[in-house]
Short mmCIF file of C-alpha atoms in Angstrom, two decimals:
data_model
loop_
_atom_site.label_atom_id
_atom_site.label_comp_id
_atom_site.label_asym_id
_atom_site.label_seq_id
_atom_site.Cartn_x
_atom_site.Cartn_y
_atom_site.Cartn_z
CA MET A 1 -9.10 -0.32 -25.25
CA SER A 2 -10.98 -3.36 -24.03
CA LEU A 3 -12.60 -3.42 -20.61
CA ALA A 4 -12.65 -6.85 -19.00
CA PRO A 5 -14.95 -7.98 -16.17
CA LEU A 6 -12.15 -8.72 -13.73
CA ALA A 7 -14.31 -8.52 -10.62
CA GLN A 8 -16.53 -11.55 -11.28
CA VAL A 9 -14.87 -13.41 -8.40
CA ALA A 10 -15.45 -10.60 -5.87
CA ALA A 11 -18.36 -12.46 -4.25
CA ALA A 12 -16.80 -15.93 -4.30
CA PRO A 13 -17.25 -18.19 -1.24
CA ALA A 14 -14.60 -17.66 1.45
CA ARG A 15 -13.69 -19.04 4.84
CA ILE A 16 -14.52 -16.94 7.89
CA LYS A 17 -10.82 -16.79 8.86
CA ASP A 18 -10.04 -15.13 5.49
CA ILE A 19 -12.61 -12.33 5.74
CA VAL A 20 -12.53 -11.28 9.40
CA ASP A 21 -10.05 -10.11 12.03
CA VAL A 22 -10.37 -11.24 15.65
CA GLU A 23 -10.45 -8.56 18.33
CA GLY A 24 -7.13 -8.43 20.17
CA VAL A 25 -5.25 -10.51 17.60
CA ARG A 26 -3.20 -7.79 15.91
CA GLU A 27 0.30 -6.61 15.16
CA ASN A 28 1.88 -3.53 16.73
CA GLN A 29 4.17 -1.14 14.88
CA LEU A 30 7.62 -0.42 16.29
CA VAL A 31 10.16 2.21 15.25
CA GLY A 32 13.71 3.10 16.22
CA TYR A 33 16.67 5.28 15.24
CA GLY A 34 20.12 3.78 14.85
CA LEU A 35 23.45 3.74 13.09
CA VAL A 36 24.75 1.43 10.36
CA VAL A 37 28.55 1.10 10.34
CA GLY A 38 31.06 -0.68 8.16
CA LEU A 39 30.08 1.00 4.88
CA ASN A 40 32.75 1.22 2.20
CA GLY A 41 32.77 5.00 1.85
CA THR A 42 29.07 5.12 0.93
CA GLY A 43 27.75 6.47 4.25
CA ASP A 44 26.49 9.90 5.28
CA SER A 45 28.56 13.02 4.81
CA LEU A 46 28.97 14.22 8.39
CA ASN A 47 29.10 17.87 7.31
CA ASN A 48 25.71 17.59 5.58
CA SER A 49 24.13 15.22 8.13
CA PRO A 50 24.65 16.77 11.58
CA PHE A 51 22.35 14.24 13.26
CA THR A 52 24.65 11.43 12.09
CA LYS A 53 27.67 13.21 13.55
CA GLN A 54 25.92 13.85 16.87
CA SER A 55 24.74 10.25 17.10
CA LEU A 56 28.22 8.94 16.31
CA GLN A 57 29.84 11.13 18.97
CA SER A 58 27.22 10.17 21.58
CA MET A 59 27.73 6.48 20.84
CA LEU A 60 31.52 6.77 21.13
CA GLU A 61 31.22 8.65 24.43
CA ARG A 62 29.03 5.90 25.88
CA LEU A 63 31.80 3.47 24.91
CA GLY A 64 34.46 5.60 26.62
CA VAL A 65 35.84 7.41 23.57
CA ASN A 66 35.97 11.20 23.94
CA THR A 67 35.56 13.03 20.61
CA GLN A 68 34.41 16.43 21.87
CA GLY A 69 36.11 19.21 19.94
CA GLU A 70 37.53 16.77 17.41
CA ASN A 71 36.73 16.99 13.70
CA VAL A 72 35.34 13.53 13.03
CA ARG A 73 35.63 12.66 9.35
CA THR A 74 34.30 9.35 8.11
CA ALA A 75 32.03 8.13 5.31
CA ASN A 76 31.46 4.65 6.72
CA VAL A 77 28.49 5.49 8.98
CA ALA A 78 24.84 6.12 8.09
CA ALA A 79 21.88 7.17 10.23
CA VAL A 80 18.87 4.94 9.64
CA MET A 81 15.28 4.45 10.74
CA VAL A 82 14.42 0.92 11.84
CA THR A 83 10.83 -0.33 11.62
CA ALA A 84 9.19 -3.63 12.55
CA SER A 85 5.81 -5.20 13.22
CA LEU A 86 5.52 -6.93 16.57
CA PRO A 87 3.52 -10.14 15.92
CA PRO A 88 0.52 -10.91 18.11
CA PHE A 89 1.28 -13.06 21.16
CA ALA A 90 5.05 -12.81 20.50
CA ALA A 91 6.94 -14.21 23.50
CA GLN A 92 9.89 -12.58 25.19
CA GLY A 93 13.14 -13.86 23.66
CA SER A 94 11.68 -14.66 20.22
CA ARG A 95 12.87 -12.88 17.09
CA MET A 96 11.32 -10.89 14.27
CA ASP A 97 12.42 -9.22 11.02
CA VAL A 98 13.24 -5.51 10.81
CA SER A 99 13.41 -3.06 7.90
CA ILE A 100 16.15 -0.43 7.53
CA ALA A 101 15.92 2.90 5.66
CA SER A 102 18.62 5.55 5.33
CA LEU A 103 17.88 8.92 6.91
CA GLY A 104 20.79 10.99 5.55
CA ASN A 105 22.58 11.24 2.21
CA ALA A 106 24.21 7.81 2.23
CA LYS A 107 24.68 6.27 -1.20
CA SER A 108 24.37 2.63 -0.18
CA LEU A 109 23.99 0.44 2.91
CA GLN A 110 25.74 -2.50 1.28
CA GLY A 111 28.02 -4.35 3.69
CA GLY A 112 26.79 -2.39 6.71
CA THR A 113 25.95 -3.62 10.19
CA LEU A 114 23.22 -2.12 12.34
CA LEU A 115 24.32 -1.33 15.89
CA VAL A 116 22.11 -1.99 18.92
CA THR A 117 18.86 -0.09 18.29
CA PRO A 118 15.90 0.01 20.72
CA LEU A 119 12.52 -0.31 18.99
CA LEU A 120 9.72 1.71 20.59
CA GLY A 121 5.97 1.30 20.50
CA ALA A 122 3.36 4.06 20.32
CA ASP A 123 3.47 4.30 24.13
CA GLY A 124 7.20 5.10 24.12
CA GLU A 125 8.19 1.80 25.72
CA VAL A 126 10.98 -0.43 24.35
CA TYR A 127 9.58 -3.71 23.01
CA ALA A 128 12.54 -5.06 21.04
CA ILE A 129 16.26 -4.58 20.35
CA ALA A 130 17.57 -4.76 16.76
CA GLN A 131 21.13 -5.46 15.59
CA GLY A 132 22.86 -7.31 12.78
CA PRO A 133 24.18 -7.22 9.20
CA VAL A 134 21.96 -5.45 6.67
CA ALA A 135 20.86 -7.18 3.46
CA ILE A 136 20.02 -4.47 0.91
CA ASN A 137 17.50 -4.52 -1.94
CA GLY A 138 19.81 -3.33 -4.72
CA PHE A 139 23.37 -2.27 -5.47
CA ARG A 140 25.37 0.77 -6.53
CA ALA A 141 28.62 0.84 -8.50
CA GLU A 142 30.52 3.85 -9.85
CA GLY A 143 33.74 4.82 -11.52
CA GLU A 144 35.44 8.07 -12.41
CA SER A 145 32.85 9.23 -14.94
CA ALA A 146 29.88 6.88 -14.68
CA SER A 147 27.76 5.10 -12.10
CA ILE A 148 24.95 2.55 -12.05
CA VAL A 149 22.22 1.99 -9.46
CA SER A 150 19.93 -1.03 -9.33
CA GLY A 151 16.94 -1.12 -7.00
CA VAL A 152 17.12 0.97 -3.83
CA PRO A 153 20.49 0.42 -2.11
CA THR A 154 19.58 2.78 0.75
CA THR A 155 16.95 0.41 2.17
CA GLY A 156 17.44 -3.08 3.53
CA ARG A 157 16.26 -5.78 5.86
CA ILE A 158 17.62 -7.91 8.68
CA SER A 159 16.02 -11.33 8.88
CA SER A 160 15.30 -12.22 12.54
CA GLY A 161 17.24 -9.08 13.39
CA ALA A 162 15.29 -8.01 16.47
CA LEU A 163 15.03 -9.71 19.84
CA ILE A 164 11.70 -9.18 21.60
CA GLU A 165 12.17 -7.86 25.12
CA ARG A 166 8.61 -7.07 26.21
CA GLU A 167 5.34 -8.94 25.68
CA ILE A 168 1.91 -7.38 25.16
CA ASP A 169 -0.50 -8.75 27.74
CA PHE A 170 -3.66 -10.20 26.20
CA GLU A 171 -5.10 -13.54 27.27
CA LEU A 172 -7.30 -14.65 24.41
CA GLY A 173 -8.28 -17.94 26.03
CA SER A 174 -9.78 -16.23 29.09
CA GLN A 175 -12.21 -14.11 27.05
CA HIS A 176 -15.91 -14.98 27.13
CA SER A 177 -16.95 -12.51 24.43
CA LEU A 178 -15.13 -10.80 21.57
CA ARG A 179 -15.78 -9.20 18.20
CA LEU A 180 -15.09 -10.38 14.67
CA THR A 181 -14.31 -7.44 12.40
CA LEU A 182 -15.04 -7.77 8.68
CA ARG A 183 -12.19 -6.64 6.44
CA ASN A 184 -14.76 -5.47 3.86
CA SER A 185 -17.77 -4.22 5.80
CA ASP A 186 -21.16 -5.33 4.49
CA LEU A 187 -24.48 -5.88 6.25
CA THR A 188 -25.40 -8.99 4.28
CA THR A 189 -22.02 -10.64 4.83
CA ALA A 190 -22.11 -9.87 8.56
CA ARG A 191 -25.56 -11.47 8.88
CA ARG A 192 -24.48 -14.53 6.88
CA ILE A 193 -21.46 -15.00 9.17
CA ALA A 194 -23.67 -14.86 12.27
CA MET A 195 -26.21 -17.29 10.78
CA ALA A 196 -23.51 -19.76 9.73
CA ILE A 197 -21.93 -19.74 13.21
CA ASN A 198 -25.27 -20.15 15.00
CA ASP A 199 -26.33 -23.00 12.69
CA PHE A 200 -23.00 -24.78 13.26
CA ILE A 201 -22.97 -24.35 17.06
CA GLY A 202 -26.71 -24.85 17.48
CA ALA A 203 -27.06 -21.87 19.82
CA PRO A 204 -27.39 -18.05 19.47
CA THR A 205 -23.63 -17.53 19.73
CA ALA A 206 -23.05 -14.78 17.13
CA VAL A 207 -24.92 -11.48 16.70
CA PRO A 208 -24.26 -8.95 13.87
CA GLU A 209 -23.84 -5.55 15.51
CA ASP A 210 -23.15 -3.44 12.42
CA PRO A 211 -21.84 -3.89 8.84
CA ALA A 212 -18.30 -4.43 10.12
CA THR A 213 -18.78 -6.27 13.43
CA VAL A 214 -20.11 -9.63 14.59
CA ARG A 215 -20.22 -10.19 18.36
CA LEU A 216 -19.18 -13.71 19.38
CA THR A 217 -20.13 -15.05 22.85
CA LEU A 218 -18.94 -18.31 24.35
CA PRO A 219 -21.98 -20.62 24.86
CA VAL A 220 -22.68 -21.73 28.42
CA ASN A 221 -22.40 -25.45 27.71
CA PHE A 222 -19.57 -25.22 25.17
CA ASN A 223 -16.83 -27.79 25.74
CA GLY A 224 -13.79 -25.52 25.53
CA ASN A 225 -12.73 -21.89 25.67
CA ILE A 226 -12.96 -19.07 23.13
CA VAL A 227 -9.90 -20.36 21.25
CA ASP A 228 -11.63 -23.71 20.71
CA LEU A 229 -14.73 -21.89 19.48
CA LEU A 230 -12.71 -19.82 16.99
CA THR A 231 -10.96 -22.95 15.75
CA ASP A 232 -14.32 -24.63 15.13
CA ILE A 233 -15.89 -21.75 13.19
CA GLU A 234 -12.98 -20.30 11.21
CA GLN A 235 -13.29 -22.96 8.49
CA LEU A 236 -16.97 -22.26 7.82
CA ILE A 237 -17.63 -21.17 4.21
CA ILE A 238 -19.48 -17.86 3.69
CA GLN A 239 -20.92 -16.46 0.47
CA THR A 240 -19.63 -12.89 0.69
CA ASP A 241 -21.55 -9.94 -0.68
CA GLN A 242 -20.59 -6.41 -1.70
CA SER A 243 -22.18 -3.16 -2.80
CA ALA A 244 -22.07 -2.13 -6.45
CA LYS A 245 -18.88 -0.11 -6.88
CA ILE A 246 -16.58 1.16 -9.61
CA VAL A 247 -13.01 1.93 -8.55
CA ILE A 248 -11.07 4.37 -10.73
CA ASP A 249 -7.35 5.18 -10.60
CA GLU A 250 -7.07 8.37 -12.65
CA ASN A 251 -3.26 8.40 -12.52
CA SER A 252 -2.89 5.07 -14.32
CA GLY A 253 -6.27 4.93 -16.09
CA ILE A 254 -7.28 1.66 -14.37
CA ILE A 255 -10.98 0.87 -13.98
CA VAL A 256 -12.30 -2.04 -11.89
CA MET A 257 -16.02 -2.86 -11.66
CA GLY A 258 -17.88 -5.05 -9.20
CA LYS A 259 -20.18 -7.72 -10.56
CA ASP A 260 -23.35 -5.95 -9.34
CA VAL A 261 -22.79 -2.74 -11.33
CA ARG A 262 -25.82 -1.95 -13.51
CA VAL A 263 -26.64 0.86 -15.95
CA SER A 264 -29.90 2.05 -17.48
CA SER A 265 -30.17 2.74 -21.21
CA VAL A 266 -28.25 5.90 -22.13
CA ALA A 267 -26.90 7.53 -25.29
CA VAL A 268 -23.26 8.65 -25.32
CA ALA A 269 -21.33 10.84 -27.77
CA GLN A 270 -17.67 11.68 -27.34
CA SER A 271 -15.31 14.11 -29.10
CA ASN A 272 -11.52 13.92 -29.23
CA LEU A 273 -9.38 17.03 -29.69
CA THR A 274 -5.78 16.36 -30.75
CA VAL A 275 -3.17 19.12 -30.79
CA SER A 276 0.22 18.39 -32.37
CA ILE A 277 3.18 20.77 -32.18
CA ALA A 278 6.38 20.32 -34.19
CA GLU A 279 9.44 22.53 -34.15
CA ASN A 280 11.31 22.92 -37.48
CA PRO A 281 13.93 25.64 -37.00
CA GLU A 282 15.34 27.23 -40.19
CA VAL A 283 18.89 28.40 -40.79
CA VAL A 284 19.05 31.91 -42.36
CA GLN A 285 22.20 32.92 -44.28
CA PRO A 286 23.17 36.64 -44.70
CA LEU A 287 23.59 38.20 -48.15
CA PRO A 288 27.13 38.33 -49.59
CA PHE A 289 29.20 41.32 -48.38
CA SER A 290 26.40 42.31 -45.98
CA GLN A 291 28.55 41.63 -42.89
CA GLY A 292 25.62 39.73 -41.44
CA GLN A 293 25.71 36.54 -39.35
CA THR A 294 24.15 33.16 -39.83
CA ALA A 295 21.09 32.79 -37.54
CA VAL A 296 18.52 30.17 -36.64
CA GLU A 297 14.89 31.25 -36.79
CA PRO A 298 12.18 29.26 -35.01
CA ASN A 299 9.47 27.66 -37.13
CA THR A 300 6.52 25.99 -35.37
CA ASP A 301 3.99 23.74 -37.11
CA LEU A 302 0.73 23.67 -35.16
CA ASN A 303 -2.01 21.23 -36.14
CA VAL A 304 -5.40 20.78 -34.46
CA THR A 305 -7.55 17.75 -35.27
CA GLN A 306 -11.00 17.07 -33.85
CA THR A 307 -12.63 13.65 -34.18
CA ASP A 308 -16.32 13.28 -33.39
CA THR A 309 -17.95 9.94 -32.73
CA ALA A 310 -21.57 9.24 -33.48
CA LEU A 311 -24.12 8.99 -30.71
CA GLN A 312 -23.87 5.47 -29.27
CA VAL A 313 -26.57 3.75 -27.22
CA ILE A 314 -25.55 1.71 -24.17
CA LYS A 315 -28.46 -0.63 -23.55
CA GLU A 316 -29.73 -1.43 -20.10
CA SER A 317 -27.49 -4.12 -18.65
CA VAL A 318 -28.51 -7.11 -16.59
CA THR A 319 -25.04 -8.60 -16.14
CA LEU A 320 -21.54 -7.17 -15.83
CA GLN A 321 -20.60 -8.76 -19.17
CA GLU A 322 -23.39 -6.86 -20.94
CA LEU A 323 -22.22 -3.59 -19.42
CA VAL A 324 -18.59 -4.30 -20.40
CA ASP A 325 -19.63 -5.16 -23.98
CA GLY A 326 -21.60 -1.92 -24.24
CA LEU A 327 -18.72 0.22 -23.00
CA ASN A 328 -16.19 -1.58 -25.20
CA ALA A 329 -18.40 -0.82 -28.23
CA LEU A 330 -17.61 2.87 -27.77
CA GLY A 331 -13.97 2.20 -28.73
CA ILE A 332 -12.49 4.91 -26.52
CA SER A 333 -9.45 5.24 -24.29
CA PRO A 334 -9.56 4.42 -20.55
CA ARG A 335 -9.29 8.08 -19.55
CA ASP A 336 -12.25 9.00 -21.79
CA LEU A 337 -14.17 6.08 -20.33
CA ILE A 338 -13.55 7.44 -16.82
CA ALA A 339 -15.17 10.73 -17.80
CA ILE A 340 -18.09 8.90 -19.47
CA LEU A 341 -18.73 6.76 -16.37
CA GLN A 342 -18.76 9.87 -14.18
CA ALA A 343 -21.17 11.57 -16.62
CA ILE A 344 -23.48 8.53 -16.64
CA LYS A 345 -23.42 8.57 -12.84
CA ALA A 346 -24.41 12.25 -12.89
CA THR A 347 -27.48 11.45 -15.01
CA GLY A 348 -28.63 8.85 -12.47
CA ALA A 349 -28.39 6.00 -14.97
CA LEU A 350 -25.51 4.23 -13.20
CA GLN A 351 -26.55 2.13 -10.21
CA ALA A 352 -23.18 1.98 -8.50
CA GLU A 353 -20.83 3.98 -6.30
CA ILE A 354 -17.76 5.49 -7.97
CA GLU A 355 -14.60 5.61 -5.88
CA VAL A 356 -11.64 7.60 -7.24
CA LEU A 357 -8.23 6.63 -5.86
#
């Protein structure tokens, strides 16, 4: 295992527009429930998906078809959830993409068409209407005794499949003060953003309020509105900063270190315990004329091996490369390295925060 210093670029210069979000400029999540029709026998089983059957009957009744008391049997319909993100400042009549996901036991949405589906916001109001043919992310094919599935054929997407019916009122140009929110909160970065804006404008326009927020106020004599001000400052280059952190994903054994991680001199010893189990069943034959039966007796080979490594010294590091070289010298697996990093942190020799995903 070799640990590489992948996070050297974490504090690289960046534009203000790439590291902050502007207050009020945001997407809104929409969700809806609908039906996909036209499937080639790959839809929901109505007996096992009662919500699909109820939705189908309700839709037919609204269209003047009475199916009450009738045993509706079809496999060409699937109940789906429809999701979308309403873009900021989206105008009424414009379109947006929607995502489709099967809710019942449909096998595939290939060839299906989504019927008119209202998309609701968190306030329960309808903001868009979705409809159209579904493009799926995979395929499914089967015969009498075999089948093949590629990707996820029960999810799909409709490009420009929703028509926006309601706008979200927010007049950015009429604002005289708003907040810039850092995507990675840091006190030093927030102060650098405020200083860069004030130096560029030549007036105390920006004030850092906390590690994640910079308050921006339109100067009195500024020639333009808040949109003009944002356009002027969003291209400014900022040297971002970050706290020393090690991120660990225990499920996959991935370790990522920030460039400011430091460690004091420590000695580390590690022991590996390997247990191997092998099954070698033996066939036992009965003696002649004994009227016995041939039997299989279990035979397990159990082997335990313990490997001890000598005490290794990790010298005090000044750079990330020195720390990586010291850890690589241990020659251990990523999962063992995770435990060693946590143990070094417990001794107080690791000057960094450990975050476990």
